Coordinates of C-alpha atoms in Angstrom, one line a residue:
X1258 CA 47.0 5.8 -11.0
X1259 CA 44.8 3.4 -13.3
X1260 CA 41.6 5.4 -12.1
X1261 CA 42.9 9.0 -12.8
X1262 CA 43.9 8.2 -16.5
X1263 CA 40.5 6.3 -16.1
X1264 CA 38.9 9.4 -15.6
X1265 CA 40.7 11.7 -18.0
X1266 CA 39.6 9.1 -20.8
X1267 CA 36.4 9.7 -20.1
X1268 CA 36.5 13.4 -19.5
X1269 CA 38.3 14.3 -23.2
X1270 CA 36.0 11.9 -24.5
X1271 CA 32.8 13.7 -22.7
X1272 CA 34.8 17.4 -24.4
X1273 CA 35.0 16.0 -27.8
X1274 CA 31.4 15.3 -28.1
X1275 CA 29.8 18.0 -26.4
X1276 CA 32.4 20.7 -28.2
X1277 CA 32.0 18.7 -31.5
X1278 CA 28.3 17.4 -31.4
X1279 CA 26.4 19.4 -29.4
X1280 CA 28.5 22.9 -30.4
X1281 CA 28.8 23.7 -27.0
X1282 CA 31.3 26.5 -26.2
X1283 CA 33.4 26.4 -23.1
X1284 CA 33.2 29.1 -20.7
X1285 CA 34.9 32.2 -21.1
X1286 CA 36.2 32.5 -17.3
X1287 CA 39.5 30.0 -17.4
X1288 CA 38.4 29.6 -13.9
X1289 CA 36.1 27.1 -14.6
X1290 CA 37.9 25.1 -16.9
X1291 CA 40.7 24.7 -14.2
X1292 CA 38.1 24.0 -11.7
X1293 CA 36.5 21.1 -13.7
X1294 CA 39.7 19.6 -14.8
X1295 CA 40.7 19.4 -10.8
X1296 CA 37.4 17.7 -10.2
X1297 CA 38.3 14.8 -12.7
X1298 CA 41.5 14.5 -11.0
X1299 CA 40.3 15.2 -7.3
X1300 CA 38.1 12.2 -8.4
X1301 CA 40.7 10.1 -9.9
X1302 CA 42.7 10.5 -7.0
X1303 CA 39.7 9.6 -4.3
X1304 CA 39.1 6.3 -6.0
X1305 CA 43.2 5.2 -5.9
X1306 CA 43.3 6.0 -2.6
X1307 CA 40.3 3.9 -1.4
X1308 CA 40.9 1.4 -4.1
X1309 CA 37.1 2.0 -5.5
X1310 CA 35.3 2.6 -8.6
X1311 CA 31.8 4.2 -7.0
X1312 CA 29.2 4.9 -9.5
X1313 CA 28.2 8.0 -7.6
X1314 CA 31.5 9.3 -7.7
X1315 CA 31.6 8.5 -11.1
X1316 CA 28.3 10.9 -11.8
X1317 CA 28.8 13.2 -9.6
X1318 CA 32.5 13.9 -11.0
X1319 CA 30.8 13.4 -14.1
X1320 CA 28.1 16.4 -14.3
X1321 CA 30.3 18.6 -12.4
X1322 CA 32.8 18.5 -14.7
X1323 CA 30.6 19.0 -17.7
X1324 CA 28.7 22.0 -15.8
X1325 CA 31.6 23.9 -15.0
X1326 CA 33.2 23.4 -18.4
X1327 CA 30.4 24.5 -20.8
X1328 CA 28.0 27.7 -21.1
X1329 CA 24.9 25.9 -20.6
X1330 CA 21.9 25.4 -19.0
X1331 CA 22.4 23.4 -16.1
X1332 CA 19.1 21.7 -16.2
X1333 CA 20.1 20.3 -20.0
X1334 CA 24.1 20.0 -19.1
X1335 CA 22.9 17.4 -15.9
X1336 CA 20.4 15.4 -19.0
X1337 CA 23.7 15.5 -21.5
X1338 CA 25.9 14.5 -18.7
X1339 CA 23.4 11.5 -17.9
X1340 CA 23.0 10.9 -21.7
X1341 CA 26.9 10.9 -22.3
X1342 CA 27.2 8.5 -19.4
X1343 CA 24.7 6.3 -21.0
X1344 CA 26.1 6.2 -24.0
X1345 CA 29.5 6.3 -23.7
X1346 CA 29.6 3.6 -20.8
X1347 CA 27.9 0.8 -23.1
X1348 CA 30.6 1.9 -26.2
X1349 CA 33.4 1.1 -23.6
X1350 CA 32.2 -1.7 -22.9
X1351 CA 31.8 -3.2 -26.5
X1352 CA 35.4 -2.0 -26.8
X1353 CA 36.4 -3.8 -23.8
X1354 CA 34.7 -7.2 -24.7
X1355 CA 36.3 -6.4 -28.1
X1356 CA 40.2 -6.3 -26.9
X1357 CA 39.4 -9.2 -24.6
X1358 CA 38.2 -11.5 -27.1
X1359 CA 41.1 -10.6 -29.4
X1360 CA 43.6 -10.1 -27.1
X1361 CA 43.0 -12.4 -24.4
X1362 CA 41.1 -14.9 -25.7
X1363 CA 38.3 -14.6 -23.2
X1364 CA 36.8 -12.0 -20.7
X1365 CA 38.4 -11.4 -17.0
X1366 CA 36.4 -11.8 -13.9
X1367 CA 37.0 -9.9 -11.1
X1368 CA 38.8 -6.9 -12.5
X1369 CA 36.9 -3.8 -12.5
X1370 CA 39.8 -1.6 -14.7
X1371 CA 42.5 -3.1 -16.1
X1372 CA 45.4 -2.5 -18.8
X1373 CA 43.4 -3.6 -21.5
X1374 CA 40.9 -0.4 -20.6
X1375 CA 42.8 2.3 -22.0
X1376 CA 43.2 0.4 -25.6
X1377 CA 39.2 0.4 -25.2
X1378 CA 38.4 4.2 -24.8
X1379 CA 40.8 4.7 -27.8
X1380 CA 38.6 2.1 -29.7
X1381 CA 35.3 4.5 -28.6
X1382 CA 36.9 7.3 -29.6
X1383 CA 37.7 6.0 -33.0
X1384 CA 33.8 5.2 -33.4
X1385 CA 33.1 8.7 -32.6
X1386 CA 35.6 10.7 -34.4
X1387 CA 33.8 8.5 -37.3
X1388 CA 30.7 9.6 -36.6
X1389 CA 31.8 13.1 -36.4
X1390 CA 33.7 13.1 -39.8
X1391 CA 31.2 10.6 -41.7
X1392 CA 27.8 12.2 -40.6
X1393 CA 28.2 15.1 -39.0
X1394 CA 30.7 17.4 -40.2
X1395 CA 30.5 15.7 -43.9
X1396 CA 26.9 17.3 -43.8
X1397 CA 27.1 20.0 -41.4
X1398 CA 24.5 18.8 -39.2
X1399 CA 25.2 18.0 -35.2
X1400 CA 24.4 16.1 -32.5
X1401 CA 22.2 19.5 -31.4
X1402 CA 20.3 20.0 -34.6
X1403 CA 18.9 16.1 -34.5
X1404 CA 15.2 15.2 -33.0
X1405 CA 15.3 14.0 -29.8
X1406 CA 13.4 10.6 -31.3
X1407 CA 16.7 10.1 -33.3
X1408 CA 18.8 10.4 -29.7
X1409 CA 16.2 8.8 -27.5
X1410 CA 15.9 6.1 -30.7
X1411 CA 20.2 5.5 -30.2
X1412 CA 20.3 5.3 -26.7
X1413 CA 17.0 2.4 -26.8
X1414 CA 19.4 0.9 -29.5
X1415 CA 22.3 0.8 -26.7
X1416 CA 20.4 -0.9 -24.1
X1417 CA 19.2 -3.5 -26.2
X1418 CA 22.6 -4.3 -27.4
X1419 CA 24.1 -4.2 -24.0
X1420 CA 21.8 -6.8 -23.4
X1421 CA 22.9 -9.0 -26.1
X1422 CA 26.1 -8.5 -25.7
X1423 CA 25.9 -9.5 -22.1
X1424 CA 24.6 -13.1 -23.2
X1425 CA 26.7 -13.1 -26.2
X1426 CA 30.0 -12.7 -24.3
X1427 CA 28.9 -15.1 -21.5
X1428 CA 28.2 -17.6 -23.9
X1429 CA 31.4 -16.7 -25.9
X1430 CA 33.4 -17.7 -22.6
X1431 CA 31.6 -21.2 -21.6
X1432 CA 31.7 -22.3 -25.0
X1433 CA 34.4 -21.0 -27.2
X1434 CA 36.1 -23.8 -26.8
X1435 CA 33.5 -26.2 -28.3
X1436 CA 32.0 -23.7 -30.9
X1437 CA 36.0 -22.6 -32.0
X1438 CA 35.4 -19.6 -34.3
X1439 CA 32.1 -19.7 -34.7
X1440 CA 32.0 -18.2 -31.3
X1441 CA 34.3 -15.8 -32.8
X1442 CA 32.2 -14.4 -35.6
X1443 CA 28.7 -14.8 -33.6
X1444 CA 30.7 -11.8 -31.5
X1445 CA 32.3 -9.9 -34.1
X1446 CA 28.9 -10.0 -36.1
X1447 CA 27.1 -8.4 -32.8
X1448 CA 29.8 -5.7 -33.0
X1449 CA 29.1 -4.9 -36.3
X1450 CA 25.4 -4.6 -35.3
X1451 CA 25.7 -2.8 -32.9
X1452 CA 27.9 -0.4 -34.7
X1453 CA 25.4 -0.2 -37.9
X1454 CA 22.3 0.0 -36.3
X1455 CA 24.2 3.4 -34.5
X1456 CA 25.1 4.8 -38.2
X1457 CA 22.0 4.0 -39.6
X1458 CA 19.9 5.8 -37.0
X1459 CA 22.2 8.8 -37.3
X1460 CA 22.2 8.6 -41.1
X1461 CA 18.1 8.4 -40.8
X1462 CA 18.0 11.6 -38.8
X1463 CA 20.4 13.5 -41.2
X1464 CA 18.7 13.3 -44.1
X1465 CA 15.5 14.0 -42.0
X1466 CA 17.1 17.2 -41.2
X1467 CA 19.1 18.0 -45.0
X1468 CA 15.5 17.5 -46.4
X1469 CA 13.8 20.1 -44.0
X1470 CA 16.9 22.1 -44.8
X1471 CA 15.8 22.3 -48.5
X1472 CA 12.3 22.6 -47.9
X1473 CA 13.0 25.8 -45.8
X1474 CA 15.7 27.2 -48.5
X1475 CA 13.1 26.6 -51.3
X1476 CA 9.9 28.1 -49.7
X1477 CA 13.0 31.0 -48.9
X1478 CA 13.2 31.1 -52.6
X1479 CA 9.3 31.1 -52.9
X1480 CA 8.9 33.8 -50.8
X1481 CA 11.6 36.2 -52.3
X1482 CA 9.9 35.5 -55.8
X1483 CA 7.0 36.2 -54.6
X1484 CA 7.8 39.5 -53.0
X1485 CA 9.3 40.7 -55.9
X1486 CA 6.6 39.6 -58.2
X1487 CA 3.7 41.6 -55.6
X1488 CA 6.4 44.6 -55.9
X1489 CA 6.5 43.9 -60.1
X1490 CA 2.5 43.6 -59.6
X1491 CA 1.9 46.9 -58.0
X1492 CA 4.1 49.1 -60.4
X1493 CA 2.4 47.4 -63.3
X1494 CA -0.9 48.4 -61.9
X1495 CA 0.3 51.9 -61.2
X1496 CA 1.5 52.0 -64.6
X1497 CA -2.1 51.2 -66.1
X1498 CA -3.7 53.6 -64.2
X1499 CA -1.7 56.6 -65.0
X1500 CA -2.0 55.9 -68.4
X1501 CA -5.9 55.4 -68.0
X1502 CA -5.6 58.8 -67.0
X1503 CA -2.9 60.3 -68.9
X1504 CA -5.6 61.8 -71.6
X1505 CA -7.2 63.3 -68.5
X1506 CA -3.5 65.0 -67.5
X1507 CA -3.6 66.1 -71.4
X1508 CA -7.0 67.7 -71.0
X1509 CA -6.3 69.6 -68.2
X1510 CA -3.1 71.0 -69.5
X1511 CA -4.9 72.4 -72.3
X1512 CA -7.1 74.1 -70.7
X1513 CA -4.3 75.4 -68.6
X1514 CA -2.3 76.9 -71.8
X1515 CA -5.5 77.9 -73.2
X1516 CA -6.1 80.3 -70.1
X1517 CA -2.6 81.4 -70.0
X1518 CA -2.0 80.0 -66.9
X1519 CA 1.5 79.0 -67.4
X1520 CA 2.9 78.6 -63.6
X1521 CA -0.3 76.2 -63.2
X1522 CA 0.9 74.4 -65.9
X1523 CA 4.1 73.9 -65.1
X1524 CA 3.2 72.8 -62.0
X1525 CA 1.0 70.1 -63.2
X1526 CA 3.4 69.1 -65.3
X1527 CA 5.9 68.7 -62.5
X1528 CA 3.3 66.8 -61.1
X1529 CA 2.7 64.5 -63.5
X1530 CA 6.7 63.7 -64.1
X1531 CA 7.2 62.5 -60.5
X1532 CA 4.3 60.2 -60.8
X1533 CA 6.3 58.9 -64.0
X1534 CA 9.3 58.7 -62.1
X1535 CA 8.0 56.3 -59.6
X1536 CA 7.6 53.8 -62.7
X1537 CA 10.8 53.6 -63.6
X1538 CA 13.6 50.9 -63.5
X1539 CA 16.0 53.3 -61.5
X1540 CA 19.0 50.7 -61.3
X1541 CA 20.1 49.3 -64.5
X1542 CA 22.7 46.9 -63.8
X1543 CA 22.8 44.8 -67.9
X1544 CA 21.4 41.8 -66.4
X1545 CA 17.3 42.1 -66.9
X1546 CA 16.5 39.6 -63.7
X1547 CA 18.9 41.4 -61.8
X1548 CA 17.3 44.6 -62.3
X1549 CA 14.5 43.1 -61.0
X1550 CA 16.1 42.4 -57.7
X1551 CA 18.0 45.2 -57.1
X1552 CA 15.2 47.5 -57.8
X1553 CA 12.9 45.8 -55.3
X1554 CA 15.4 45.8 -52.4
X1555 CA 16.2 49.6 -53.5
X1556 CA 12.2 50.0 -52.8
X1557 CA 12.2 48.6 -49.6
X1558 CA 15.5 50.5 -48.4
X1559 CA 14.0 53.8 -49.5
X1560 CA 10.5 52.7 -47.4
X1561 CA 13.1 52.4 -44.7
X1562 CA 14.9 55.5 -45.6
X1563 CA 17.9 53.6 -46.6
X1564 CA 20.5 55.0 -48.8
X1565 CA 21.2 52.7 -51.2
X1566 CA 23.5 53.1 -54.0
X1567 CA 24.4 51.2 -57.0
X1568 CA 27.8 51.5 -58.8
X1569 CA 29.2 49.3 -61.9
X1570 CA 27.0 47.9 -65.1
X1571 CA 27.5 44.5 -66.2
X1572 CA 27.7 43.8 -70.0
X1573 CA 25.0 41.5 -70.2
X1574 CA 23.5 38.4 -68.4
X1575 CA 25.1 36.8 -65.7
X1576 CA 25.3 33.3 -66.2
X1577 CA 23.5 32.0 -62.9
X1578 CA 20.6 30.2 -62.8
X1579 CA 17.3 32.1 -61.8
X1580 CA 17.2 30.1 -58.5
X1581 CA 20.5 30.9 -57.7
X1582 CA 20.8 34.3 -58.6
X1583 CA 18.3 35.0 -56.3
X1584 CA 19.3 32.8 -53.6
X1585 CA 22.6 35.0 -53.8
X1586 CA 21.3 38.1 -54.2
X1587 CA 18.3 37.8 -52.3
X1588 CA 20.2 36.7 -48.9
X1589 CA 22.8 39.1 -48.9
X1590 CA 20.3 42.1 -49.7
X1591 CA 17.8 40.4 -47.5
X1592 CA 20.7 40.8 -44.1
X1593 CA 22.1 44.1 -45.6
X1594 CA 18.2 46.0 -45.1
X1595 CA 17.8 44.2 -41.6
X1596 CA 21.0 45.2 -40.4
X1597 CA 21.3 48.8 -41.7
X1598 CA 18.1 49.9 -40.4
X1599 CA 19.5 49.9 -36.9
X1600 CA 22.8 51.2 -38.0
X1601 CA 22.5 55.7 -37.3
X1602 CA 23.0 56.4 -40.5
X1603 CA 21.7 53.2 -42.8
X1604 CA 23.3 53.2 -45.8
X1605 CA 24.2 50.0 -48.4
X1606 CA 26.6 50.2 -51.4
X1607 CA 26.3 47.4 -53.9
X1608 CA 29.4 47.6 -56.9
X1609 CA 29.5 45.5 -59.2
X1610 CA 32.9 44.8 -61.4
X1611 CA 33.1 42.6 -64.6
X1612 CA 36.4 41.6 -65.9
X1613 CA 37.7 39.6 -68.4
X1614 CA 37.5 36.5 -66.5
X1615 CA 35.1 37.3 -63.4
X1616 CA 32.5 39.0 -62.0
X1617 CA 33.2 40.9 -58.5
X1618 CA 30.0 41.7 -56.2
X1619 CA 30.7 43.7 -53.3
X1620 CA 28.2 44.5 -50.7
X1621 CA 28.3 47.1 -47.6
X1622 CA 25.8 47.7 -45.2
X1623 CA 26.2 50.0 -42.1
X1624 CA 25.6 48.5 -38.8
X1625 CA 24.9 50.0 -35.3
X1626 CA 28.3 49.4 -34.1
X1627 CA 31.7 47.4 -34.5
X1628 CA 31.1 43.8 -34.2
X1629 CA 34.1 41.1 -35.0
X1630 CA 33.5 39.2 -38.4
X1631 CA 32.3 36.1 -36.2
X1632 CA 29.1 37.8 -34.4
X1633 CA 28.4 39.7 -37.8
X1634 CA 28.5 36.4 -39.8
X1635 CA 25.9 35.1 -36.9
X1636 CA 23.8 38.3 -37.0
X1637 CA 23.3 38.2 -40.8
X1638 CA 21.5 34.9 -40.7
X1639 CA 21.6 31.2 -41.7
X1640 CA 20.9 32.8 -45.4
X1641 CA 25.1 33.6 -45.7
X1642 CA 25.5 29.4 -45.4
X1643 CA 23.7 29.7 -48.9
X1644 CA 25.1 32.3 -50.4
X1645 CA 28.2 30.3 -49.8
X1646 CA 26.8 27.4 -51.4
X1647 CA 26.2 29.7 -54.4
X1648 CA 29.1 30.9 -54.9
X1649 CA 31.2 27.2 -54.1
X1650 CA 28.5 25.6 -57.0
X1651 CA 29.8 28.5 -59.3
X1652 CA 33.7 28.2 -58.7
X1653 CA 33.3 31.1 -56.6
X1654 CA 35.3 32.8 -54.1
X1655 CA 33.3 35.0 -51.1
X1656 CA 34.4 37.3 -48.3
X1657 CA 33.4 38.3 -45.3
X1658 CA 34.9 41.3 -43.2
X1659 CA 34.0 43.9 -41.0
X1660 CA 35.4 47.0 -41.9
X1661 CA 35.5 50.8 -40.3
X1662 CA 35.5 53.7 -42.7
X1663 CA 35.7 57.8 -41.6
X1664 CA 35.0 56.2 -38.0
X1665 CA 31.6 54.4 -39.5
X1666 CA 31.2 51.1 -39.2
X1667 CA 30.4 48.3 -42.2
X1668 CA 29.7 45.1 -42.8
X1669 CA 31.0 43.6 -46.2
X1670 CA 30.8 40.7 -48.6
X1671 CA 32.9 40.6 -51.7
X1672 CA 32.2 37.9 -54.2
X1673 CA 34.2 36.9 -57.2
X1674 CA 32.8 34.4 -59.7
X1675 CA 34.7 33.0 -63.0
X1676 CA 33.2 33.1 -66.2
X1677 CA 34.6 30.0 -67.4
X1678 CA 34.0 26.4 -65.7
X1679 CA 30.0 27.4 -64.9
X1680 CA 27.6 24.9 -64.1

């Protein structure tokens, strides 16, 4: 019986790391999860009868589990599986040496599992919900978004302890009697290593990661400054040169009234009023920076042949910062033109409401067809993690639905941010 909860140990152990650190997702046919659970217990239940704890049943009960478990590769499940084994095996065993020397006073010889080794997988898994809760959930960063130095770099670190820790606890049980409690704290002191050395490696690779994370986000911002600056650039240029030639336009409409040629004229006129047109700020929204935005995405819907209308005015500047106005902004417009451009009929609606105490931003974009909020929330990007971020910096509240109007599908995000309490 020992070697089947043995076994389940192990296999919600190997569950809660690839579910929670690796964001693997289980398979969708039950079947499979039913089939691997059976093969943890068909093991289990092969080593009680023979009496035996085979390392090749061990791995092969091991990756089959995992395989049939998780939508995966099965060329990278078999190098997790290994990994996990790795790992996990030299954590039990500081956990074990741990309860022995507290517990017992000593290690046992020539007991493969005993009682003390389900106290010991509880042990690992408190060092792993740690890491999950301190590192990676804390900063939203996984197991699957870290280098493989940082993992290779872990796994080194494991070894080398294992090693240690082999001498350490050998030396612990010859001499603890003549070295008292120094023995004691020469062992606890290794644990502690161990331990650190594994949080500072993970720590390392974190902030590796959160600082590529704002360099991407900033050359983001970079690049939607820029774009809107090269759109500012050409309508400024435009600008110039109609006016260069508006003394021309003048000249040839007097000669055209001159002649009586009135249709001409008007026609020339009419001519000259569209090219105005195309300078003007068509979306006025109260906020000037705003304007700019709005205007440049309405540019490159209509290139797209994108309706894309604008309800509400604001009564004056929104108090955001430049960055993150445009980090909001930019990101949600950004996803709304990608996505409505495959949508039949692309079309995106932006209203904005000011009340008393907050400002409401809702925007819809069709899409090619209805997709639950999760896949949509996928589809639209990374960039929605930011716009979050806005809107949680500002006391904000966002929203994200899919939603099906006169049989048309939409995707929508509603954001409310306070007046008061702004950073």
């Amino acid at each position: 019986m020992i070697y089947i909860v043995d076994n389940l140990f192990n296999y919600l152990i190997y569950l809660f790391i690839l579910y929670y650190g690796f964001r693997l997702r289980p398979r969708k046919n039950k079947l499979f999860c039913v089939a691997s659970v059976l093969v943890v217990l068909s093991a289990g239940a092969f080593n009680t009868f023979y009496d035996v704890n085979s390392p090749m049943i061990y791995i092969i009960w091991s990756v089959l589990c995992i395989s049939l478990f998780f939508e995966e590769h099965l060329g990278h499940l078999i190098v997790l599986s290994a990994a996990l084994m790795y790992f996990t095996g030299i954590i039990d065993t500081f956990s074990v040496m741990l309860i022995q020397i507290v517990l017992i006073g000593g290690g046992i010889s020539g007991a493969d599992i005993a009682w003390w080794m389900e106290p010991a997988y509880l042990i690992s898994f408190l060092v792993y919900l740690l890491v999950y809760l301190l590192l990676l959930k804390k900063n939203e960063v996984y197991l699957c978004d870290i280098k493989l130095k940082y993992l290779l770099a872990i796994l080194i670190q494991g070894a080398i302890f294992q090693m240690f820790y082999n001498l350490v606890f050998a030396s612990f049980n010859e001499n603890r009697a003549s070295y008292d409690w120094d023995a004691y704290a020469v062992f606890f002191v290794s644990i502690a290593g161990a331990l650190y050395s594994i949080f500072l490696t993970l720590g390392l690779a974190i902030k590796n990661i959160l600082s590529d994370r704002q360099n991407r986000e900033l050359q983001s911002y970079m690049q939607m400054q820029k774009q809107q600056y090269d759109y500012q650039l050409q309508q400024t240029v435009a600008m110039r040169r109609f006016k260069h030639d508006l003394t021309n336009h003048i000249g040839v409409l007097r000669e055209l009234v001159n002649q009586e040629k009135t249709n001409a004229a008007k026609e020339y006129i009419d001519t000259i009023w569209n090219i105005q047109e195309t300078f003007d700020t068509k979306i006025h929204t109260g906020d000037s920076f705003l304007d700019v935005i709005m205007n440049y995405y309405l540019y490159l819907a209509s290139k797209e042949q994108i309706a894309f209308i604008v309800t509400g005015k604001l009564s004056g500047k929104m108090p955001l910062e430049m960055f993150d106005l445009t980090t909001l902004m930019g990101n949600i417009l950004q996803n709304a033109v990608e996505a409505a451009v495959k949508a039949d009929v692309p079309k995106i609606r932006v209203e904005l409401v000011e009340h008393q105490k907050e400002f409401f931003i809702v925007v819809c974009n069709s899409v090619s067809y209805f997709r639950t909020v999760k896949k949509d929330t996928a589809n639209h990007g990374l960039g929605l993690k930011n716009v979050v971020a806005v809107v949680e910096k500002y006391h904000g509240e966002s929203y994200i639905e899919s939603i099906t109007e006169n049989g048309e599908s939409w995707f929508q995000i509603s954001i409310a941010i306070p007046k008061e309490n702004m950073v």
